[in-house]
PDB file of C-alpha atoms in Angstrom:
ATOM      1  CA  UNK L  15       4.822  -1.576 -11.347  1.00 76.00           C
ATOM      2  CA  UNK L  16       7.922   0.105  -9.982  1.00 85.00           C
ATOM      3  CA  UNK L  17       8.602  -0.929  -6.362  1.00 89.00           C
ATOM      4  CA  UNK L  18      10.978   1.141  -4.240  1.00 91.00           C
ATOM      5  CA  UNK L  19      12.005  -0.233  -0.838  1.00 92.00           C
ATOM      6  CA  UNK L  20      13.625   2.164   1.626  1.00 93.00           C
ATOM      7  CA  UNK L  21      14.982   1.268   5.055  1.00 92.00           C
ATOM      8  CA  UNK L  22      15.742   3.827   7.753  1.00 91.00           C
ATOM      9  CA  UNK L  23      17.553   2.609  10.878  1.00 86.00           C
ATOM     10  CA  UNK L  24      16.892  -0.907   9.533  1.00 88.00           C
ATOM     11  CA  UNK L  25      18.855  -3.068   7.153  1.00 89.00           C
ATOM     12  CA  UNK L  26      16.505  -4.395   4.496  1.00 90.00           C
ATOM     13  CA  UNK L  27      17.713  -7.941   3.876  1.00 91.00           C
ATOM     14  CA  UNK L  28      17.256  -9.892   0.669  1.00 93.00           C
ATOM     15  CA  UNK L  29      14.586 -12.246   2.130  1.00 92.00           C
ATOM     16  CA  UNK L  30      12.620  -9.204   3.338  1.00 91.00           C
ATOM     17  CA  UNK L  31      12.861  -7.617  -0.131  1.00 92.00           C
ATOM     18  CA  UNK L  32      11.558 -10.809  -1.735  1.00 92.00           C
ATOM     19  CA  UNK L  33       8.724 -10.967   0.818  1.00 91.00           C
ATOM     20  CA  UNK L  34       7.743  -7.357   0.077  1.00 90.00           C
ATOM     21  CA  UNK L  35       7.821  -7.896  -3.700  1.00 89.00           C
ATOM     22  CA  UNK L  36       5.652 -11.029  -3.433  1.00 89.00           C
ATOM     23  CA  UNK L  37       3.092  -9.286  -1.246  1.00 87.00           C
ATOM     24  CA  UNK L  38       2.914  -6.094  -3.319  1.00 87.00           C
ATOM     25  CA  UNK L  39       2.532  -8.089  -6.547  1.00 84.00           C
ATOM     26  CA  UNK L  40      -0.955  -8.998  -5.325  1.00 80.00           C
ATOM     27  CA  UNK L  41      -1.933  -5.305  -5.519  1.00 81.00           C
ATOM     28  CA  UNK L  42      -1.162  -5.222  -9.226  1.00 76.00           C
ATOM     29  CA  UNK L  43      -3.671  -8.024  -9.794  1.00 69.00           C
ATOM     30  CA  UNK L  44      -6.380  -5.874  -8.202  1.00 70.00           C
ATOM     31  CA  UNK L  45      -5.460  -2.637 -10.010  1.00 72.00           C
ATOM     32  CA  UNK L  46      -3.347  -2.637 -13.167  1.00 72.00           C
ATOM     33  CA  UNK L  47      -2.914   1.148 -13.254  1.00 79.00           C
ATOM     34  CA  UNK L  48      -0.488   1.354 -10.321  1.00 83.00           C
ATOM     35  CA  UNK L  49       2.370   3.584 -11.444  1.00 86.00           C
ATOM     36  CA  UNK L  50       4.725   3.268  -8.473  1.00 89.00           C
ATOM     37  CA  UNK L  51       4.866   1.688  -5.046  1.00 90.00           C
ATOM     38  CA  UNK L  52       7.141   2.945  -2.278  1.00 94.00           C
ATOM     39  CA  UNK L  53       7.613   0.902   0.891  1.00 94.00           C
ATOM     40  CA  UNK L  54       9.374   2.629   3.803  1.00 94.00           C
ATOM     41  CA  UNK L  55      10.493   0.494   6.739  1.00 93.00           C
ATOM     42  CA  UNK L  56      11.990   2.150   9.783  1.00 92.00           C
ATOM     43  CA  UNK L  57      12.676   1.398  13.410  1.00 89.00           C
ATOM     44  CA  UNK L  58      10.710   3.832  15.536  1.00 79.00           C
ATOM     45  CA  UNK L  59      12.960   5.627  18.025  1.00 74.00           C
ATOM     46  CA  UNK L  60      10.148   7.088  20.156  1.00 74.00           C
ATOM     47  CA  UNK L  61       9.522   3.853  22.050  1.00 67.00           C
ATOM     48  CA  UNK L  62      11.767   2.978  24.970  1.00 67.00           C
ATOM     49  CA  UNK L  63      11.037  -0.744  25.302  1.00 73.00           C
ATOM     50  CA  UNK L  64      11.717  -3.125  22.457  1.00 76.00           C
ATOM     51  CA  UNK L  65      11.867  -2.501  18.749  1.00 82.00           C
ATOM     52  CA  UNK L  66       8.796  -1.030  17.116  1.00 90.00           C
ATOM     53  CA  UNK L  67       8.799  -1.059  13.326  1.00 92.00           C
ATOM     54  CA  UNK L  68       7.016   1.526  11.219  1.00 92.00           C
ATOM     55  CA  UNK L  69       5.898   0.481   7.734  1.00 94.00           C
ATOM     56  CA  UNK L  70       4.539   3.033   5.290  1.00 95.00           C
ATOM     57  CA  UNK L  71       3.242   2.196   1.816  1.00 94.00           C
ATOM     58  CA  UNK L  72       2.585   4.859  -0.817  1.00 94.00           C
ATOM     59  CA  UNK L  73       0.865   3.891  -4.072  1.00 91.00           C
ATOM     60  CA  UNK L  74       0.743   6.233  -7.036  1.00 90.00           C
ATOM     61  CA  UNK L  75      -2.381   5.671  -9.090  1.00 87.00           C
ATOM     62  CA  UNK L  76      -3.453   8.091 -11.842  1.00 83.00           C
ATOM     63  CA  UNK L  77      -4.930  11.191 -10.176  1.00 83.00           C
ATOM     64  CA  UNK L  78      -4.556   9.701  -6.685  1.00 86.00           C
ATOM     65  CA  UNK L  79      -1.993   8.852  -3.984  1.00 91.00           C
ATOM     66  CA  UNK L  80      -2.941   6.051  -1.589  1.00 92.00           C
ATOM     67  CA  UNK L  81      -1.080   5.812   1.725  1.00 95.00           C
ATOM     68  CA  UNK L  82      -1.093   3.458   4.718  1.00 95.00           C
ATOM     69  CA  UNK L  83       1.059   3.455   7.881  1.00 95.00           C
ATOM     70  CA  UNK L  84       1.340   0.781  10.572  1.00 94.00           C
ATOM     71  CA  UNK L  85       3.397   0.319  13.765  1.00 92.00           C
ATOM     72  CA  UNK L  86       4.107  -3.205  15.064  1.00 92.00           C
ATOM     73  CA  UNK L  87       6.847  -5.061  16.994  1.00 91.00           C
ATOM     74  CA  UNK L  88       7.515  -7.297  13.964  1.00 90.00           C
ATOM     75  CA  UNK L  89       8.337  -5.807  10.541  1.00 89.00           C
ATOM     76  CA  UNK L  90       6.571  -8.561   8.580  1.00 91.00           C
ATOM     77  CA  UNK L  91       3.452  -8.291  10.718  1.00 93.00           C
ATOM     78  CA  UNK L  92       3.396  -4.519  10.212  1.00 93.00           C
ATOM     79  CA  UNK L  93       3.826  -5.041   6.472  1.00 93.00           C
ATOM     80  CA  UNK L  94       0.938  -7.526   6.310  1.00 94.00           C
ATOM     81  CA  UNK L  95      -1.446  -5.206   8.173  1.00 95.00           C
ATOM     82  CA  UNK L  96      -0.339  -2.237   6.090  1.00 94.00           C
ATOM     83  CA  UNK L  97      -0.886  -4.186   2.851  1.00 92.00           C
ATOM     84  CA  UNK L  98      -4.387  -5.124   3.997  1.00 93.00           C
ATOM     85  CA  UNK L  99      -5.155  -1.440   4.546  1.00 94.00           C
ATOM     86  CA  UNK L 100      -3.782  -0.370   1.171  1.00 92.00           C
ATOM     87  CA  UNK L 101      -5.576  -3.237  -0.634  1.00 89.00           C
ATOM     88  CA  UNK L 102      -8.866  -2.065   0.895  1.00 91.00           C
ATOM     89  CA  UNK L 103      -8.164   1.476  -0.333  1.00 90.00           C
ATOM     90  CA  UNK L 104      -7.383   0.187  -3.841  1.00 87.00           C
ATOM     91  CA  UNK L 105     -10.638  -1.799  -3.953  1.00 85.00           C
ATOM     92  CA  UNK L 106     -12.615   1.255  -2.768  1.00 86.00           C
ATOM     93  CA  UNK L 107     -10.937   3.445  -5.395  1.00 83.00           C
ATOM     94  CA  UNK L 108     -11.666   0.936  -8.146  1.00 80.00           C
ATOM     95  CA  UNK L 109     -15.303   0.525  -7.061  1.00 78.00           C
ATOM     96  CA  UNK L 110     -15.823   4.276  -6.855  1.00 76.00           C
ATOM     97  CA  UNK L 111     -14.355   4.756 -10.319  1.00 71.00           C
ATOM     98  CA  UNK L 112     -16.619   2.070 -11.794  1.00 70.00           C
ATOM     99  CA  UNK L 113     -19.742   3.443 -10.114  1.00 73.00           C
ATOM    100  CA  UNK L 114     -18.972   6.951 -11.418  1.00 69.00           C
ATOM    101  CA  UNK L 115     -18.772   5.516 -14.942  1.00 70.00           C
ATOM    102  CA  UNK L 116     -22.145   3.829 -14.510  1.00 70.00           C
ATOM    103  CA  UNK L 117     -23.743   7.059 -13.257  1.00 72.00           C
ATOM    104  CA  UNK L 118     -22.260   9.019 -16.163  1.00 71.00           C
ATOM    105  CA  UNK L 119     -23.663   6.464 -18.591  1.00 69.00           C
ATOM    106  CA  UNK L 120     -27.152   6.917 -17.106  1.00 68.00           C
ATOM    107  CA  UNK L 121     -26.969  10.690 -17.548  1.00 71.00           C
ATOM    108  CA  UNK L 122     -25.756  10.248 -21.116  1.00 68.00           C
ATOM    109  CA  UNK L 123     -28.726   8.008 -21.937  1.00 64.00           C
ATOM    110  CA  UNK L 124     -31.135  10.512 -20.366  1.00 61.00           C
ATOM    111  CA  UNK L 125     -32.674   8.135 -17.830  1.00 54.00           C
TER     112      UNK L 125
END
């Protein structure tokens, strides 16, 4: 899996990169057909009080693009919530694909 980490208005430090790579590696265990993963981290400039971080994850899977966005005051917290959302989408995609195969098999058998 190719992981691209992009920071806008935020310096992506080495410990944060390692944290992101460890967390996104879990997604590859769920779905082996992930082509690319792009993680965008930015500091939201629309809020006037405190730093609000925006984390966006885009996963390229054959014939599909999965996307999740989260806003939180802590970048790691936003990343964790965003990864939970994208993992749920991956599991739904995988389950839907398997159920479509089962239905196609039933039609092929003539049941």
